[in-house]
């Protein structure tokens, strides 16, 4: 029996982000995992105190480049709540469309990295090829591939015309078709099941106790999705949370696969019912008051606490990101597994270190 | 002259086979996923022999995204110093250039060039994969030229570099 | 004498060039399977020339010694093969080279390198018994371990030893570092051990390992081609078919862990080989 400490990160090709896990290993079995954080900490919450509350939207979009639109939506909804602004229906639908496009590209990205974590490089390439089409839609409608910058306090800054609506629907049909072709591989391939089934099992009691959120929680059989609270236009669209019961890495992959279909369906619904009218209401005065706003991100529930004292800047913005809630889950799951399963389990919670450390 | 011929061959091989190391140095992931997107079918940098090796000892090209803070600056310097010569550094994204939108945040020191010498700067928030590939090619230009000692000043002490 | 020298030259020079070419073709085929275009076919040569011209960083003096030994053993194994020597001698020589590579990795203190070396040793443990059974099978069929005798054999061995050839497939996947058994080090770095056994080798040493790998590739494809040694064309065709199949498997499988590799390859591979040998012996 030989004990050694393997520093997993901060620079590691499996995880593009600098998360460091100090893994104590005995014969390739993990006995202890200690996450060391702070490599990406920039201090974004403090930026609220020296930025105009409109400028802060751009900062919140850059809390994380993968969850960008949803951070901005959550922040703007919080401010709209404080200031009593009603968002025009068209803007609410456009927010849903961009939010779901983001979920789509984030899940495809995750699935590719997940495939890469167990050495299935061709699957990674195929999934990222599909993802490029989603980014094309984002670029055509917002002007940027990754960080869109279209969300504003009171609405959105860009509209789409009827031609674009048709084009998006066509492109999404292509995406759905491609994902359907890959689905059997993810669901049934022998080597993938061998590497993911029964790895990192989280029971529903544990998930509740550790406060898991998002697909990790839903894969353990708890149907909780913040979108059900009906923010933006979700109250007018039909969907059910995707769940699985096994609670292992394969179940988490299946939940995200289901959410890809769900997102495509939601965008189709939103495009069909897209109402006319303004895209932004007027914002007058300065915010005063406090609020707590929750939004479902690809990785789970994000919570914004915003307090404003009637000035141009906000006095406090506190962001509780989904990865922050899922790190205890990760620390719980790692001991006892093989070193070769570490990337699979780490990626199965979809860690977003930039969100986590802000 | 065989020596000249060999020299030419080596410089050509360096341009044709740049192995890259990507380090996320406090970026928001926007640039990171664009760097990764360069490896995937639509952009496919392996056409030019570029491979992501993920190991500083093997890499010729360091791609740095994001701002430097007090904790990851040390990691960045370590990685740079572990790379074997000849090596070039490409700083990617507004944050990597100057700190970008995070410049005034309390834990941000600034751009990548506060820590290590940078050869090519790729602006954008995030830059498109085409821009990143273009930046890499500008950096390769430097690899193909005969090395001069004046090209690479030694690491200079900068405020914050010695802090942990 | 002159004839032997020419063969020696072919083994030393054409061997690695062929190996590099196979590597380049592999990268193109892999890229096409992944919906990409891929690098030019001579990319591996560029890689090695570049590595040879890089700064030498040696973590530990033993590393350099081990790499030289690995390269020398791989060269020797291929030369012995080209000179149609004893199959057992060739197998022992290449095993020696593989162990030297693992020793070089163990000489550094990096945990990635250490774990990679352990896995490399486990891989050697997994494939060596099968490789020797292949040798034994050829001996039982032709009555000699000499490759020169095998080359004279009129019937394709694969018709008599199909299951043994399948067992050799496992060896080839492990030896060529392909999924699902690219545990110790894979060609692309996206695994938990970064580059596994190669982690602490850099510059010229890594270039030499790459050349050694070319020799290994040609040797293992050569052993594979012995199963249809009725002429140069069927030999090349069989090796190419086997190589293509392995690339296909590489792109259609996830990486498995070493416990599964050891259990499965021993159970399946040894069973295939032994069943084949017993059937032949009975008949």
PDB file of C-alpha atoms in Angstrom, chain C residues 145-271:
ATOM      1  CA  UNK C 145      10.613 -20.206 -33.778  1.00  0.00           C
ATOM      2  CA  UNK C 146      12.702 -18.989 -36.696  1.00  0.00           C
ATOM      3  CA  UNK C 147      10.977 -16.330 -38.764  1.00  0.00           C
ATOM      4  CA  UNK C 148      12.855 -17.568 -41.842  1.00  0.00           C
ATOM      5  CA  UNK C 149      11.002 -20.878 -41.491  1.00  0.00           C
ATOM      6  CA  UNK C 150       7.670 -19.103 -40.988  1.00  0.00           C
ATOM      7  CA  UNK C 151       8.295 -17.107 -44.150  1.00  0.00           C
ATOM      8  CA  UNK C 152       8.822 -20.332 -46.106  1.00  0.00           C
ATOM      9  CA  UNK C 153       5.535 -21.750 -44.880  1.00  0.00           C
ATOM     10  CA  UNK C 154       3.088 -22.234 -47.754  1.00  0.00           C
ATOM     11  CA  UNK C 155      -0.284 -21.963 -46.003  1.00  0.00           C
ATOM     12  CA  UNK C 156      -1.508 -18.756 -44.331  1.00  0.00           C
ATOM     13  CA  UNK C 157      -1.286 -19.304 -40.578  1.00  0.00           C
ATOM     14  CA  UNK C 158      -4.401 -17.224 -39.964  1.00  0.00           C
ATOM     15  CA  UNK C 159      -6.581 -20.017 -41.408  1.00  0.00           C
ATOM     16  CA  UNK C 160      -5.218 -22.411 -38.817  1.00  0.00           C
ATOM     17  CA  UNK C 161      -4.879 -19.955 -35.940  1.00  0.00           C
ATOM     18  CA  UNK C 162      -7.773 -17.490 -36.274  1.00  0.00           C
ATOM     19  CA  UNK C 163      -8.461 -17.215 -32.546  1.00  0.00           C
ATOM     20  CA  UNK C 164      -4.796 -16.687 -31.798  1.00  0.00           C
ATOM     21  CA  UNK C 165      -4.818 -13.848 -34.317  1.00  0.00           C
ATOM     22  CA  UNK C 166      -7.753 -12.304 -32.440  1.00  0.00           C
ATOM     23  CA  UNK C 167      -5.734 -12.556 -29.234  1.00  0.00           C
ATOM     24  CA  UNK C 168      -2.879 -10.762 -31.023  1.00  0.00           C
ATOM     25  CA  UNK C 169      -5.402  -7.982 -31.697  1.00  0.00           C
ATOM     26  CA  UNK C 170      -5.529  -7.237 -27.949  1.00  0.00           C
ATOM     27  CA  UNK C 171      -1.736  -7.066 -27.872  1.00  0.00           C
ATOM     28  CA  UNK C 172      -1.716  -4.654 -30.794  1.00  0.00           C
ATOM     29  CA  UNK C 173      -4.285  -2.337 -29.198  1.00  0.00           C
ATOM     30  CA  UNK C 174      -2.267  -2.179 -25.989  1.00  0.00           C
ATOM     31  CA  UNK C 175       1.092  -1.880 -27.699  1.00  0.00           C
ATOM     32  CA  UNK C 176      -0.035   0.853 -30.097  1.00  0.00           C
ATOM     33  CA  UNK C 177      -1.597   2.800 -27.169  1.00  0.00           C
ATOM     34  CA  UNK C 178      -5.113   2.833 -28.528  1.00  0.00           C
ATOM     35  CA  UNK C 179      -8.482   3.093 -26.816  1.00  0.00           C
ATOM     36  CA  UNK C 180      -9.882   1.230 -24.891  1.00  0.00           C
ATOM     37  CA  UNK C 181      -6.461   0.313 -23.480  1.00  0.00           C
ATOM     38  CA  UNK C 182      -4.480   3.565 -23.781  1.00  0.00           C
ATOM     39  CA  UNK C 183      -4.053   3.655 -20.027  1.00  0.00           C
ATOM     40  CA  UNK C 184      -0.412   4.517 -19.457  1.00  0.00           C
ATOM     41  CA  UNK C 185      -0.248   7.254 -22.053  1.00  0.00           C
ATOM     42  CA  UNK C 186      -2.414   8.222 -24.928  1.00  0.00           C
ATOM     43  CA  UNK C 187      -1.590  10.184 -28.046  1.00  0.00           C
ATOM     44  CA  UNK C 188      -3.874  13.013 -27.035  1.00  0.00           C
ATOM     45  CA  UNK C 189      -3.523  14.481 -23.605  1.00  0.00           C
ATOM     46  CA  UNK C 190      -7.090  14.528 -22.417  1.00  0.00           C
ATOM     47  CA  UNK C 191      -6.748  11.921 -19.751  1.00  0.00           C
ATOM     48  CA  UNK C 192      -6.373  11.948 -16.011  1.00  0.00           C
ATOM     49  CA  UNK C 193      -2.603  11.342 -16.164  1.00  0.00           C
ATOM     50  CA  UNK C 194      -1.958  14.108 -18.733  1.00  0.00           C
ATOM     51  CA  UNK C 195       0.651  12.185 -20.743  1.00  0.00           C
ATOM     52  CA  UNK C 196       1.241   9.305 -18.330  1.00  0.00           C
ATOM     53  CA  UNK C 197       4.667   7.716 -18.785  1.00  0.00           C
ATOM     54  CA  UNK C 198       5.748  10.478 -21.168  1.00  0.00           C
ATOM     55  CA  UNK C 199       5.017  13.266 -18.664  1.00  0.00           C
ATOM     56  CA  UNK C 200       8.578  13.962 -17.602  1.00  0.00           C
ATOM     57  CA  UNK C 201      10.376  13.265 -20.856  1.00  0.00           C
ATOM     58  CA  UNK C 202      10.836  16.337 -22.953  1.00  0.00           C
ATOM     59  CA  UNK C 203      12.460  17.596 -26.114  1.00  0.00           C
ATOM     60  CA  UNK C 204      14.984  15.213 -27.700  1.00  0.00           C
ATOM     61  CA  UNK C 205      14.205  12.415 -25.229  1.00  0.00           C
ATOM     62  CA  UNK C 206      10.547  12.504 -26.198  1.00  0.00           C
ATOM     63  CA  UNK C 207      11.599  12.558 -29.836  1.00  0.00           C
ATOM     64  CA  UNK C 208      13.638   9.401 -29.281  1.00  0.00           C
ATOM     65  CA  UNK C 209      10.701   7.731 -27.553  1.00  0.00           C
ATOM     66  CA  UNK C 210       8.600   8.658 -30.568  1.00  0.00           C
ATOM     67  CA  UNK C 211      11.144   7.053 -32.908  1.00  0.00           C
ATOM     68  CA  UNK C 212      11.208   4.001 -30.636  1.00  0.00           C
ATOM     69  CA  UNK C 213       7.437   3.876 -30.913  1.00  0.00           C
ATOM     70  CA  UNK C 214       7.764   3.880 -34.715  1.00  0.00           C
ATOM     71  CA  UNK C 215      10.086   0.866 -34.508  1.00  0.00           C
ATOM     72  CA  UNK C 216       7.588  -0.823 -32.152  1.00  0.00           C
ATOM     73  CA  UNK C 217       4.715  -0.084 -34.519  1.00  0.00           C
ATOM     74  CA  UNK C 218       6.508  -1.659 -37.457  1.00  0.00           C
ATOM     75  CA  UNK C 219       7.573  -4.653 -35.361  1.00  0.00           C
ATOM     76  CA  UNK C 220       4.095  -5.384 -34.043  1.00  0.00           C
ATOM     77  CA  UNK C 221       2.576  -4.963 -37.507  1.00  0.00           C
ATOM     78  CA  UNK C 222       5.322  -7.268 -38.809  1.00  0.00           C
ATOM     79  CA  UNK C 223       4.466  -9.949 -36.264  1.00  0.00           C
ATOM     80  CA  UNK C 224       0.826  -9.529 -37.243  1.00  0.00           C
ATOM     81  CA  UNK C 225       1.705  -9.952 -40.934  1.00  0.00           C
ATOM     82  CA  UNK C 226       3.437 -13.304 -40.209  1.00  0.00           C
ATOM     83  CA  UNK C 227      -0.051 -14.770 -40.068  1.00  0.00           C
ATOM     84  CA  UNK C 228      -0.305 -14.540 -43.861  1.00  0.00           C
ATOM     85  CA  UNK C 229       3.340 -14.881 -44.844  1.00  0.00           C
ATOM     86  CA  UNK C 230       2.813 -16.278 -48.344  1.00  0.00           C
ATOM     87  CA  UNK C 231       4.179 -13.162 -50.038  1.00  0.00           C
ATOM     88  CA  UNK C 232       4.765  -9.448 -49.538  1.00  0.00           C
ATOM     89  CA  UNK C 233       1.313  -8.399 -50.803  1.00  0.00           C
ATOM     90  CA  UNK C 234      -0.833 -10.496 -48.449  1.00  0.00           C
ATOM     91  CA  UNK C 235       1.521  -9.605 -45.573  1.00  0.00           C
ATOM     92  CA  UNK C 236       1.077  -5.887 -46.172  1.00  0.00           C
ATOM     93  CA  UNK C 237      -2.665  -6.296 -46.733  1.00  0.00           C
ATOM     94  CA  UNK C 238      -3.138  -8.168 -43.466  1.00  0.00           C
ATOM     95  CA  UNK C 239      -1.095  -5.624 -41.492  1.00  0.00           C
ATOM     96  CA  UNK C 240      -3.000  -2.725 -43.072  1.00  0.00           C
ATOM     97  CA  UNK C 241      -6.362  -4.355 -42.367  1.00  0.00           C
ATOM     98  CA  UNK C 242      -5.426  -5.015 -38.751  1.00  0.00           C
ATOM     99  CA  UNK C 243      -4.151  -1.439 -38.328  1.00  0.00           C
ATOM    100  CA  UNK C 244      -7.345   0.015 -39.829  1.00  0.00           C
ATOM    101  CA  UNK C 245      -9.489  -2.118 -37.525  1.00  0.00           C
ATOM    102  CA  UNK C 246      -7.540  -0.905 -34.513  1.00  0.00           C
ATOM    103  CA  UNK C 247      -7.963   2.739 -35.512  1.00  0.00           C
ATOM    104  CA  UNK C 248     -11.681   2.093 -35.893  1.00  0.00           C
ATOM    105  CA  UNK C 249     -11.887   0.519 -32.426  1.00  0.00           C
ATOM    106  CA  UNK C 250      -9.861   3.416 -31.030  1.00  0.00           C
ATOM    107  CA  UNK C 251     -12.483   5.842 -32.278  1.00  0.00           C
ATOM    108  CA  UNK C 252     -15.460   3.838 -31.123  1.00  0.00           C
ATOM    109  CA  UNK C 253     -14.502   3.109 -27.543  1.00  0.00           C
ATOM    110  CA  UNK C 254     -13.981   4.875 -24.253  1.00  0.00           C
ATOM    111  CA  UNK C 255     -10.873   4.263 -22.172  1.00  0.00           C
ATOM    112  CA  UNK C 256     -11.322   1.487 -19.624  1.00  0.00           C
ATOM    113  CA  UNK C 257      -9.422   1.045 -16.391  1.00  0.00           C
ATOM    114  CA  UNK C 258      -6.522  -1.330 -15.798  1.00  0.00           C
ATOM    115  CA  UNK C 259      -8.398  -3.733 -13.542  1.00  0.00           C
ATOM    116  CA  UNK C 260     -10.847  -4.392 -16.322  1.00  0.00           C
ATOM    117  CA  UNK C 261      -8.062  -4.584 -18.885  1.00  0.00           C
ATOM    118  CA  UNK C 262      -6.120  -7.162 -16.906  1.00  0.00           C
ATOM    119  CA  UNK C 263      -9.181  -9.276 -16.149  1.00  0.00           C
ATOM    120  CA  UNK C 264     -10.762  -9.105 -19.565  1.00  0.00           C
ATOM    121  CA  UNK C 265      -7.668  -9.419 -21.728  1.00  0.00           C
ATOM    122  CA  UNK C 266      -6.332 -12.325 -19.721  1.00  0.00           C
ATOM    123  CA  UNK C 267      -9.677 -14.114 -19.584  1.00  0.00           C
ATOM    124  CA  UNK C 268     -10.644 -13.521 -23.210  1.00  0.00           C
ATOM    125  CA  UNK C 269      -7.204 -13.449 -24.783  1.00  0.00           C
ATOM    126  CA  UNK C 270      -5.808 -16.482 -22.989  1.00  0.00           C
ATOM    127  CA  UNK C 271      -9.052 -18.398 -23.572  1.00  0.00           C
TER     128      UNK C 271
END
